[in-house]
Amino acid sequence: ITGKSLFNTDRNEDFQSFEDLEKLGTWTDDVKDKILEKEIKIHGKPVESMLKQLLSFDPEKRGTVQSILDHEFFKSQQVIGDLKGKIEADKEKHQIEVATLKGKISKLSENDIKQREEQAKEVKENLDNPNARKEIVSLQEDMLLGIFQSVSKNESSNINLKVK
């Protein structure tokens, strides 16, 4: 409703400061009124009166679920209009964010496609070039020779171990 938390907590709902913990531990209706006046944006009397009722230290003053549902806040045209306006503004903001992200994804996809096409073209050019093909075959031969030499050394050391 107000856009602000009464107490600063992390995502695990742990207090972020000793002051907030102290504020909760010394909660009174006076503390509540000071917080509502100083720290929280109040949008009209219906919101203010409902929050004061909900945050009351005395359980008898908090009311029942039904009394809160019957509260003028839920029936006030001003509040309903304010909330609809906020919902519409948030909806527009999110639509803009979604459009921006879709554009970024599209650009990334286009860049990825171009990059893959360039790589494929380069590979094709290399395969069509006889010198490049010879170089590839030479590299493959060198690699296989290295593997065979490594295997041979391992086998001969295994044989030496068995003889001892």
CSV table of N, CA and C in Angstrom, one decimal:
chain,number,residue,atom,x,y,z
A,1,ILE,N,0.8,-1.2,0.0
A,1,ILE,CA,0.0,0.0,0.0
A,1,ILE,C,0.9,1.2,0.0
A,2,THR,N,1.9,1.3,0.9
A,2,THR,CA,2.7,2.5,1.0
A,2,THR,C,3.9,2.5,0.2
A,3,GLY,N,4.4,1.3,-0.2
A,3,GLY,CA,5.6,1.2,-1.0
A,3,GLY,C,6.9,1.1,-0.1
A,4,LYS,N,6.7,1.0,1.2
A,4,LYS,CA,7.9,1.0,2.1
A,4,LYS,C,7.6,0.0,3.2
A,5,SER,N,8.7,-0.7,3.6
A,5,SER,CA,8.7,-1.7,4.6
A,5,SER,C,8.8,-0.9,6.0
A,6,LEU,N,8.2,-1.4,7.0
A,6,LEU,CA,8.3,-0.8,8.3
A,6,LEU,C,9.7,-1.1,8.9
A,7,PHE,N,10.3,-2.2,8.6
A,7,PHE,CA,11.6,-2.6,9.1
A,7,PHE,C,12.5,-3.1,7.9
A,8,ASN,N,13.7,-2.8,7.9
A,8,ASN,CA,14.6,-3.2,6.9
A,8,ASN,C,15.1,-4.6,7.2
A,9,THR,N,14.7,-5.5,6.3
A,9,THR,CA,15.1,-6.9,6.4
A,9,THR,C,15.7,-7.4,5.1
A,10,ASP,N,16.5,-8.5,5.2
A,10,ASP,CA,17.0,-9.1,3.9
A,10,ASP,C,16.0,-10.1,3.4
A,11,ARG,N,16.4,-10.8,2.4
A,11,ARG,CA,15.4,-11.7,1.7
A,11,ARG,C,15.0,-12.9,2.6
A,12,ASN,N,15.7,-13.1,3.7
A,12,ASN,CA,15.4,-14.1,4.7
A,12,ASN,C,14.6,-13.6,5.8
A,13,GLU,N,14.2,-12.3,5.7
A,13,GLU,CA,13.4,-11.6,6.7
A,13,GLU,C,14.2,-11.4,8.0
A,14,ASP,N,15.5,-11.3,7.9
A,14,ASP,CA,16.4,-11.0,9.1
A,14,ASP,C,16.6,-9.5,9.1
A,15,PHE,N,16.6,-9.0,10.3
A,15,PHE,CA,16.7,-7.5,10.5
A,15,PHE,C,18.1,-7.1,10.0
A,16,GLN,N,18.2,-5.9,9.4
A,16,GLN,CA,19.4,-5.4,8.9
A,16,GLN,C,20.1,-4.4,9.9
A,17,SER,N,19.4,-4.0,10.9
A,17,SER,CA,20.0,-3.1,11.9
A,17,SER,C,19.4,-3.3,13.3
A,18,PHE,N,20.2,-3.0,14.3
A,18,PHE,CA,19.8,-3.1,15.7
A,18,PHE,C,18.6,-2.1,15.9
A,19,GLU,N,18.6,-1.0,15.3
A,19,GLU,CA,17.6,0.0,15.5
A,19,GLU,C,16.2,-0.5,15.1
A,20,ASP,N,16.2,-1.2,14.0
A,20,ASP,CA,14.9,-1.8,13.6
A,20,ASP,C,14.4,-2.9,14.6
A,21,LEU,N,15.3,-3.7,15.1
A,21,LEU,CA,15.0,-4.7,16.1
A,21,LEU,C,14.5,-4.0,17.3
A,22,GLU,N,15.2,-2.9,17.7
A,22,GLU,CA,14.8,-2.2,18.9
A,22,GLU,C,13.4,-1.5,18.7
A,23,LYS,N,13.2,-1.0,17.5
A,23,LYS,CA,11.9,-0.4,17.2
A,23,LYS,C,10.7,-1.4,17.4
A,24,LEU,N,11.0,-2.6,16.9
A,24,LEU,CA,9.9,-3.7,17.0
A,24,LEU,C,9.7,-4.1,18.5
A,25,GLY,N,10.9,-4.2,19.2
A,25,GLY,CA,10.8,-4.6,20.6
A,25,GLY,C,10.1,-3.5,21.5
A,26,THR,N,10.1,-2.3,21.1
A,26,THR,CA,9.5,-1.2,21.9
A,26,THR,C,8.3,-0.6,21.3
A,27,TRP,N,7.6,-1.5,20.5
A,27,TRP,CA,6.4,-1.0,19.7
A,27,TRP,C,5.3,-0.5,20.6
A,28,THR,N,4.8,0.6,20.4
A,28,THR,CA,3.7,1.2,21.0
A,28,THR,C,2.9,1.9,20.0
A,29,ASP,N,1.7,2.4,20.4
A,29,ASP,CA,0.9,3.1,19.4
A,29,ASP,C,1.6,4.5,19.1
A,30,ASP,N,2.3,5.0,20.1
A,30,ASP,CA,3.0,6.3,19.8
A,30,ASP,C,4.1,6.1,18.7
A,31,VAL,N,4.9,4.9,18.9
A,31,VAL,CA,5.9,4.6,17.9
A,31,VAL,C,5.3,4.4,16.5
A,32,LYS,N,4.2,3.7,16.5
A,32,LYS,CA,3.5,3.5,15.2
A,32,LYS,C,3.1,4.8,14.6
A,33,ASP,N,2.5,5.7,15.4
A,33,ASP,CA,2.1,7.0,14.8
A,33,ASP,C,3.3,7.8,14.3
A,34,LYS,N,4.4,7.8,15.0
A,34,LYS,CA,5.6,8.5,14.5
A,34,LYS,C,6.1,7.9,13.2
A,35,ILE,N,6.1,6.6,13.1
A,35,ILE,CA,6.6,5.9,11.9
A,35,ILE,C,5.6,6.3,10.7
A,36,LEU,N,4.3,6.2,11.0
A,36,LEU,CA,3.4,6.5,9.9
A,36,LEU,C,3.5,7.9,9.4
A,37,GLU,N,3.8,8.8,10.4
A,37,GLU,CA,3.9,10.2,10.0
A,37,GLU,C,5.2,10.5,9.3
A,38,LYS,N,6.3,10.0,9.7
A,38,LYS,CA,7.6,10.3,9.2
A,38,LYS,C,8.0,9.5,8.0
A,39,GLU,N,7.8,8.2,8.1
A,39,GLU,CA,8.5,7.3,7.2
A,39,GLU,C,7.7,6.7,6.0
A,40,ILE,N,6.4,6.7,6.2
A,40,ILE,CA,5.5,6.0,5.2
A,40,ILE,C,4.6,7.0,4.5
A,41,LYS,N,4.6,6.9,3.2
A,41,LYS,CA,3.7,7.8,2.4
A,41,LYS,C,2.2,7.3,2.7
A,42,ILE,N,1.4,8.2,3.2
A,42,ILE,CA,0.0,7.9,3.4
A,42,ILE,C,-0.8,8.5,2.3
A,43,HIS,N,-1.6,7.7,1.7
A,43,HIS,CA,-2.4,8.2,0.6
A,43,HIS,C,-3.9,8.3,1.0
A,44,GLY,N,-4.2,9.4,1.8
A,44,GLY,CA,-5.5,9.6,2.2
A,44,GLY,C,-5.9,9.0,3.5
A,45,LYS,N,-7.0,9.5,4.0
A,45,LYS,CA,-7.5,9.1,5.4
A,45,LYS,C,-7.8,7.6,5.4
A,46,PRO,N,-8.5,7.0,4.4
A,46,PRO,CA,-8.8,5.6,4.5
A,46,PRO,C,-7.6,4.7,4.7
A,47,VAL,N,-6.5,5.0,4.0
A,47,VAL,CA,-5.3,4.2,4.1
A,47,VAL,C,-4.7,4.4,5.5
A,48,GLU,N,-4.6,5.6,5.9
A,48,GLU,CA,-4.1,6.0,7.2
A,48,GLU,C,-4.8,5.3,8.4
A,49,SER,N,-6.1,5.4,8.3
A,49,SER,CA,-6.9,4.8,9.4
A,49,SER,C,-6.8,3.3,9.5
A,50,MET,N,-6.8,2.7,8.3
A,50,MET,CA,-6.7,1.2,8.2
A,50,MET,C,-5.3,0.8,8.8
A,51,LEU,N,-4.2,1.4,8.3
A,51,LEU,CA,-2.9,1.1,8.8
A,51,LEU,C,-2.8,1.3,10.3
A,52,LYS,N,-3.3,2.4,10.8
A,52,LYS,CA,-3.3,2.6,12.3
A,52,LYS,C,-4.0,1.5,13.0
A,53,GLN,N,-5.1,1.0,12.4
A,53,GLN,CA,-5.9,-0.1,13.1
A,53,GLN,C,-5.1,-1.4,13.0
A,54,LEU,N,-4.5,-1.7,11.8
A,54,LEU,CA,-3.8,-3.0,11.6
A,54,LEU,C,-2.5,-3.0,12.5
A,55,LEU,N,-1.9,-1.9,12.7
A,55,LEU,CA,-0.6,-1.8,13.3
A,55,LEU,C,-0.7,-1.5,14.8
A,56,SER,N,-1.9,-1.5,15.3
A,56,SER,CA,-2.1,-1.1,16.7
A,56,SER,C,-1.5,-2.2,17.7
A,57,PHE,N,-0.8,-1.7,18.7
A,57,PHE,CA,-0.2,-2.6,19.7
A,57,PHE,C,-1.2,-3.4,20.4
A,58,ASP,N,-2.4,-2.8,20.8
A,58,ASP,CA,-3.4,-3.4,21.5
A,58,ASP,C,-4.2,-4.3,20.6
A,59,PRO,N,-4.3,-5.7,20.8
A,59,PRO,CA,-5.0,-6.6,19.9
A,59,PRO,C,-6.5,-6.2,19.8
A,60,GLU,N,-7.1,-5.7,20.8
A,60,GLU,CA,-8.5,-5.3,20.8
A,60,GLU,C,-8.7,-4.2,19.8
A,61,LYS,N,-7.8,-3.3,19.6
A,61,LYS,CA,-7.9,-2.2,18.7
A,61,LYS,C,-7.6,-2.6,17.2
A,62,ARG,N,-7.0,-3.8,17.0
A,62,ARG,CA,-6.6,-4.2,15.7
A,62,ARG,C,-7.9,-4.6,14.9
A,63,GLY,N,-8.9,-5.1,15.6
A,63,GLY,CA,-10.1,-5.5,14.9
A,63,GLY,C,-10.0,-6.9,14.4
A,64,THR,N,-11.1,-7.4,13.8
A,64,THR,CA,-11.1,-8.7,13.2
A,64,THR,C,-10.9,-8.7,11.7
A,65,VAL,N,-10.8,-9.8,11.1
A,65,VAL,CA,-10.6,-9.9,9.7
A,65,VAL,C,-11.8,-9.2,9.0
A,66,GLN,N,-13.0,-9.6,9.5
A,66,GLN,CA,-14.2,-9.0,8.9
A,66,GLN,C,-14.2,-7.5,9.0
A,67,SER,N,-13.8,-7.0,10.2
A,67,SER,CA,-13.9,-5.5,10.3
A,67,SER,C,-12.9,-4.8,9.4
A,68,ILE,N,-11.7,-5.4,9.1
A,68,ILE,CA,-10.8,-4.9,8.1
A,68,ILE,C,-11.4,-5.0,6.7
A,69,LEU,N,-12.0,-6.1,6.4
A,69,LEU,CA,-12.6,-6.2,5.1
A,69,LEU,C,-13.7,-5.2,4.9
A,70,ASP,N,-14.4,-4.9,6.0
A,70,ASP,CA,-15.5,-3.9,5.9
A,70,ASP,C,-15.0,-2.4,6.0
A,71,HIS,N,-13.7,-2.3,6.2
A,71,HIS,CA,-13.1,-0.9,6.4
A,71,HIS,C,-13.4,-0.1,5.1
A,72,GLU,N,-13.5,1.2,5.4
A,72,GLU,CA,-13.8,2.2,4.3
A,72,GLU,C,-12.7,2.2,3.2
A,73,PHE,N,-11.5,1.7,3.6
A,73,PHE,CA,-10.4,1.6,2.6
A,73,PHE,C,-10.8,0.8,1.4
A,74,PHE,N,-11.4,-0.3,1.6
A,74,PHE,CA,-11.8,-1.2,0.5
A,74,PHE,C,-13.0,-0.7,-0.2
A,75,LYS,N,-13.7,0.3,0.3
A,75,LYS,CA,-14.9,0.9,-0.4
A,75,LYS,C,-14.7,2.3,-1.0
A,76,SER,N,-13.6,2.9,-0.6
A,76,SER,CA,-13.3,4.3,-1.1
A,76,SER,C,-13.0,4.3,-2.5
A,77,GLN,N,-13.7,5.1,-3.3
A,77,GLN,CA,-13.5,5.3,-4.7
A,77,GLN,C,-12.2,6.0,-5.0
A,78,GLN,N,-11.8,6.9,-4.1
A,78,GLN,CA,-10.5,7.5,-4.3
A,78,GLN,C,-9.3,6.5,-4.2
A,79,VAL,N,-9.4,5.6,-3.2
A,79,VAL,CA,-8.4,4.6,-3.0
A,79,VAL,C,-8.4,3.6,-4.2
A,80,ILE,N,-9.6,3.2,-4.6
A,80,ILE,CA,-9.7,2.3,-5.8
A,80,ILE,C,-9.1,3.0,-7.0
A,81,GLY,N,-9.4,4.2,-7.2
A,81,GLY,CA,-8.9,4.9,-8.4
A,81,GLY,C,-7.4,5.1,-8.3
A,82,ASP,N,-6.9,5.4,-7.1
A,82,ASP,CA,-5.4,5.5,-7.0
A,82,ASP,C,-4.7,4.1,-7.3
A,83,LEU,N,-5.3,3.1,-6.7
A,83,LEU,CA,-4.7,1.7,-7.0
A,83,LEU,C,-4.8,1.4,-8.4
A,84,LYS,N,-5.9,1.7,-9.1
A,84,LYS,CA,-6.0,1.4,-10.5
A,84,LYS,C,-5.0,2.1,-11.3
A,85,GLY,N,-4.8,3.4,-11.0
A,85,GLY,CA,-3.8,4.2,-11.6
A,85,GLY,C,-2.4,3.7,-11.4
A,86,LYS,N,-2.1,3.2,-10.2
A,86,LYS,CA,-0.8,2.6,-9.9
A,86,LYS,C,-0.6,1.3,-10.7
A,87,ILE,N,-1.6,0.5,-10.8
A,87,ILE,CA,-1.6,-0.7,-11.5
A,87,ILE,C,-1.3,-0.4,-13.0
A,88,GLU,N,-2.0,0.5,-13.6
A,88,GLU,CA,-1.9,0.9,-15.0
A,88,GLU,C,-0.4,1.4,-15.2
A,89,ALA,N,0.1,2.2,-14.3
A,89,ALA,CA,1.4,2.8,-14.5
A,89,ALA,C,2.4,1.7,-14.5
A,90,ASP,N,2.3,0.7,-13.5
A,90,ASP,CA,3.2,-0.4,-13.4
A,90,ASP,C,3.1,-1.3,-14.6
A,91,LYS,N,1.9,-1.5,-15.1
A,91,LYS,CA,1.7,-2.3,-16.3
A,91,LYS,C,2.4,-1.7,-17.5
A,92,GLU,N,2.3,-0.4,-17.7
A,92,GLU,CA,3.0,0.3,-18.8
A,92,GLU,C,4.5,0.2,-18.6
A,93,LYS,N,5.0,0.4,-17.4
A,93,LYS,CA,6.4,0.3,-17.1
A,93,LYS,C,6.9,-1.1,-17.5
A,94,HIS,N,6.2,-2.1,-17.1
A,94,HIS,CA,6.6,-3.5,-17.3
A,94,HIS,C,6.5,-3.8,-18.8
A,95,GLN,N,5.5,-3.3,-19.5
A,95,GLN,CA,5.5,-3.5,-21.0
A,95,GLN,C,6.7,-2.9,-21.7
A,96,ILE,N,7.1,-1.8,-21.2
A,96,ILE,CA,8.3,-1.1,-21.8
A,96,ILE,C,9.5,-2.0,-21.6
A,97,GLU,N,9.6,-2.5,-20.3
A,97,GLU,CA,10.8,-3.3,-20.0
A,97,GLU,C,10.8,-4.6,-20.8
A,98,VAL,N,9.6,-5.2,-21.0
A,98,VAL,CA,9.5,-6.4,-21.8
A,98,VAL,C,9.9,-6.2,-23.2
A,99,ALA,N,9.4,-5.1,-23.8
A,99,ALA,CA,9.8,-4.7,-25.2
A,99,ALA,C,11.3,-4.5,-25.3
A,100,THR,N,11.9,-3.8,-24.3
A,100,THR,CA,13.3,-3.6,-24.3
A,100,THR,C,14.1,-4.9,-24.3
A,101,LEU,N,13.7,-5.8,-23.4
A,101,LEU,CA,14.3,-7.1,-23.3
A,101,LEU,C,14.2,-7.9,-24.6
A,102,LYS,N,13.0,-7.9,-25.2
A,102,LYS,CA,12.8,-8.6,-26.4
A,102,LYS,C,13.7,-8.1,-27.5
A,103,GLY,N,13.9,-6.8,-27.6
A,103,GLY,CA,14.8,-6.1,-28.5
A,103,GLY,C,16.2,-6.6,-28.3
A,104,LYS,N,16.6,-6.6,-27.1
A,104,LYS,CA,18.0,-7.1,-26.8
A,104,LYS,C,18.2,-8.6,-27.2
A,105,ILE,N,17.2,-9.4,-26.9
A,105,ILE,CA,17.3,-10.8,-27.2
A,105,ILE,C,17.3,-11.0,-28.7
A,106,SER,N,16.5,-10.2,-29.4
A,106,SER,CA,16.5,-10.3,-30.9
A,106,SER,C,17.9,-9.9,-31.5
A,107,LYS,N,18.5,-8.8,-30.9
A,107,LYS,CA,19.8,-8.4,-31.4
A,107,LYS,C,20.8,-9.5,-31.1
A,108,LEU,N,20.7,-10.1,-29.9
A,108,LEU,CA,21.7,-11.2,-29.6
A,108,LEU,C,21.5,-12.3,-30.5
A,109,SER,N,20.3,-12.7,-30.8
A,109,SER,CA,20.0,-13.8,-31.7
A,109,SER,C,20.5,-13.5,-33.1
A,110,GLU,N,20.3,-12.3,-33.6
A,110,GLU,CA,20.8,-11.9,-34.9
A,110,GLU,C,22.3,-11.9,-35.0
A,111,ASN,N,23.0,-11.4,-33.9
A,111,ASN,CA,24.5,-11.4,-33.8
A,111,ASN,C,25.0,-12.9,-33.8
A,112,ASP,N,24.3,-13.7,-33.1
A,112,ASP,CA,24.7,-15.1,-33.0
A,112,ASP,C,24.6,-15.8,-34.3
A,113,ILE,N,23.5,-15.5,-35.0
A,113,ILE,CA,23.3,-16.1,-36.4
A,113,ILE,C,24.4,-15.7,-37.3
A,114,LYS,N,24.7,-14.3,-37.3
A,114,LYS,CA,25.7,-13.8,-38.2
A,114,LYS,C,27.1,-14.4,-37.9
A,115,GLN,N,27.4,-14.5,-36.6
A,115,GLN,CA,28.6,-15.1,-36.2
A,115,GLN,C,28.8,-16.6,-36.6
A,116,ARG,N,27.7,-17.3,-36.5
A,116,ARG,CA,27.7,-18.7,-36.9
A,116,ARG,C,27.9,-18.8,-38.5
A,117,GLU,N,27.2,-17.9,-39.2
A,117,GLU,CA,27.3,-17.9,-40.6
A,117,GLU,C,28.7,-17.6,-41.1
A,118,GLU,N,29.4,-16.6,-40.4
A,118,GLU,CA,30.8,-16.3,-40.7
A,118,GLU,C,31.7,-17.5,-40.4
A,119,GLN,N,31.5,-18.2,-39.3
A,119,GLN,CA,32.3,-19.3,-39.0
A,119,GLN,C,32.1,-20.4,-40.0
A,120,ALA,N,30.9,-20.6,-40.4
A,120,ALA,CA,30.6,-21.7,-41.4
A,120,ALA,C,31.3,-21.3,-42.8
A,121,LYS,N,31.2,-20.1,-43.1
A,121,LYS,CA,31.9,-19.6,-44.3
A,121,LYS,C,33.4,-19.8,-44.3
A,122,GLU,N,34.0,-19.5,-43.1
A,122,GLU,CA,35.4,-19.6,-43.0
A,122,GLU,C,35.8,-21.1,-43.0
A,123,VAL,N,35.1,-22.0,-42.4
A,123,VAL,CA,35.4,-23.4,-42.5
A,123,VAL,C,35.3,-23.9,-43.9
A,124,LYS,N,34.2,-23.5,-44.6
A,124,LYS,CA,34.0,-23.9,-46.0
A,124,LYS,C,35.2,-23.4,-46.9
A,125,GLU,N,35.6,-22.1,-46.7
A,125,GLU,CA,36.7,-21.6,-47.4
A,125,GLU,C,38.0,-22.4,-47.1
A,126,ASN,N,38.2,-22.8,-45.9
A,126,ASN,CA,39.4,-23.5,-45.5
A,126,ASN,C,39.4,-24.9,-46.2
A,127,LEU,N,38.2,-25.5,-46.2
A,127,LEU,CA,38.1,-26.9,-46.8
A,127,LEU,C,38.3,-26.8,-48.3
A,128,ASP,N,37.9,-25.7,-49.0
A,128,ASP,CA,38.1,-25.5,-50.4
A,128,ASP,C,39.5,-25.2,-50.8
A,129,ASN,N,40.3,-24.7,-49.8
A,129,ASN,CA,41.7,-24.3,-50.1
A,129,ASN,C,42.6,-25.5,-49.9
A,130,PRO,N,43.3,-26.0,-50.9
A,130,PRO,CA,44.1,-27.2,-50.8
A,130,PRO,C,45.2,-27.0,-49.8
A,131,ASN,N,45.8,-25.8,-49.7
A,131,ASN,CA,46.9,-25.6,-48.7
A,131,ASN,C,46.4,-25.7,-47.3
A,132,ALA,N,45.2,-25.2,-47.0
A,132,ALA,CA,44.6,-25.3,-45.7
A,132,ALA,C,44.3,-26.8,-45.4
A,133,ARG,N,43.8,-27.5,-46.4
A,133,ARG,CA,43.5,-28.9,-46.2
A,133,ARG,C,44.8,-29.7,-45.8
A,134,LYS,N,45.9,-29.4,-46.5
A,134,LYS,CA,47.2,-30.0,-46.2
A,134,LYS,C,47.6,-29.7,-44.8
A,135,GLU,N,47.4,-28.4,-44.4
A,135,GLU,CA,47.8,-28.0,-43.0
A,135,GLU,C,47.0,-28.8,-42.0
A,136,ILE,N,45.7,-28.9,-42.2
A,136,ILE,CA,44.8,-29.7,-41.3
A,136,ILE,C,45.3,-31.1,-41.2
A,137,VAL,N,45.6,-31.8,-42.3
A,137,VAL,CA,46.0,-33.1,-42.3
A,137,VAL,C,47.4,-33.3,-41.6
A,138,SER,N,48.2,-32.3,-41.8
A,138,SER,CA,49.5,-32.3,-41.1
A,138,SER,C,49.4,-32.2,-39.6
A,139,LEU,N,48.5,-31.3,-39.2
A,139,LEU,CA,48.2,-31.1,-37.7
A,139,LEU,C,47.6,-32.4,-37.1
A,140,GLN,N,46.7,-33.0,-37.9
A,140,GLN,CA,46.1,-34.3,-37.4
A,140,GLN,C,47.2,-35.4,-37.3
A,141,GLU,N,48.1,-35.5,-38.3
A,141,GLU,CA,49.2,-36.5,-38.2
A,141,GLU,C,50.1,-36.2,-37.0
A,142,ASP,N,50.4,-34.9,-36.8
A,142,ASP,CA,51.3,-34.6,-35.6
A,142,ASP,C,50.6,-35.0,-34.3
A,143,MET,N,49.3,-34.7,-34.2
A,143,MET,CA,48.5,-35.0,-33.0
A,143,MET,C,48.5,-36.5,-32.8
A,144,LEU,N,48.2,-37.3,-33.8
A,144,LEU,CA,48.2,-38.8,-33.7
A,144,LEU,C,49.5,-39.3,-33.3
A,145,LEU,N,50.6,-38.8,-33.9
A,145,LEU,CA,51.9,-39.2,-33.6
A,145,LEU,C,52.3,-39.0,-32.1
A,146,GLY,N,51.9,-37.8,-31.6
A,146,GLY,CA,52.1,-37.5,-30.2
A,146,GLY,C,51.3,-38.5,-29.3
A,147,ILE,N,50.1,-38.8,-29.7
A,147,ILE,CA,49.3,-39.8,-28.9
A,147,ILE,C,50.0,-41.1,-28.9
A,148,PHE,N,50.4,-41.6,-30.1
A,148,PHE,CA,51.0,-42.9,-30.1
A,148,PHE,C,52.3,-43.0,-29.3
A,149,GLN,N,53.1,-41.9,-29.4
A,149,GLN,CA,54.4,-41.9,-28.6
A,149,GLN,C,54.1,-41.9,-27.1
A,150,SER,N,53.0,-41.2,-26.7
A,150,SER,CA,52.7,-41.2,-25.3
A,150,SER,C,52.2,-42.5,-24.8
A,151,VAL,N,51.4,-43.2,-25.7
A,151,VAL,CA,50.9,-44.5,-25.3
A,151,VAL,C,52.1,-45.5,-25.3
A,152,SER,N,53.0,-45.4,-26.2
A,152,SER,CA,54.2,-46.3,-26.2
A,152,SER,C,55.0,-46.1,-25.0
A,153,LYS,N,55.3,-44.9,-24.6
A,153,LYS,CA,56.0,-44.7,-23.3
A,153,LYS,C,55.4,-45.3,-22.1
A,154,ASN,N,54.0,-45.1,-22.0
A,154,ASN,CA,53.3,-45.7,-20.9
A,154,ASN,C,53.4,-47.2,-20.9
A,155,GLU,N,53.3,-47.8,-22.1
A,155,GLU,CA,53.3,-49.3,-22.2
A,155,GLU,C,54.7,-49.8,-21.8
A,156,SER,N,55.7,-49.1,-22.3
A,156,SER,CA,57.1,-49.6,-22.0
A,156,SER,C,57.4,-49.4,-20.5
A,157,SER,N,56.9,-48.3,-19.8
A,157,SER,CA,57.1,-48.2,-18.4
A,157,SER,C,56.3,-49.2,-17.6
A,158,ASN,N,55.1,-49.6,-18.1
A,158,ASN,CA,54.4,-50.7,-17.5
A,158,ASN,C,55.1,-52.0,-17.6
A,159,ILE,N,55.7,-52.2,-18.8
A,159,ILE,CA,56.5,-53.5,-18.9
A,159,ILE,C,57.7,-53.5,-18.0
A,160,ASN,N,58.4,-52.4,-17.8
A,160,ASN,CA,59.5,-52.3,-16.9
A,160,ASN,C,59.1,-52.6,-15.5
A,161,LEU,N,57.9,-52.1,-15.1
A,161,LEU,CA,57.4,-52.3,-13.8
A,161,LEU,C,57.1,-53.7,-13.5
A,162,LYS,N,56.6,-54.4,-14.5
A,162,LYS,CA,56.3,-55.8,-14.4
A,162,LYS,C,57.6,-56.7,-14.2
A,163,VAL,N,58.6,-56.3,-15.0
A,163,VAL,CA,59.9,-57.1,-15.0
A,163,VAL,C,60.6,-57.0,-13.6
A,164,LYS,N,60.5,-55.8,-13.0
A,164,LYS,CA,61.2,-55.6,-11.7
A,164,LYS,C,60.5,-56.4,-10.7
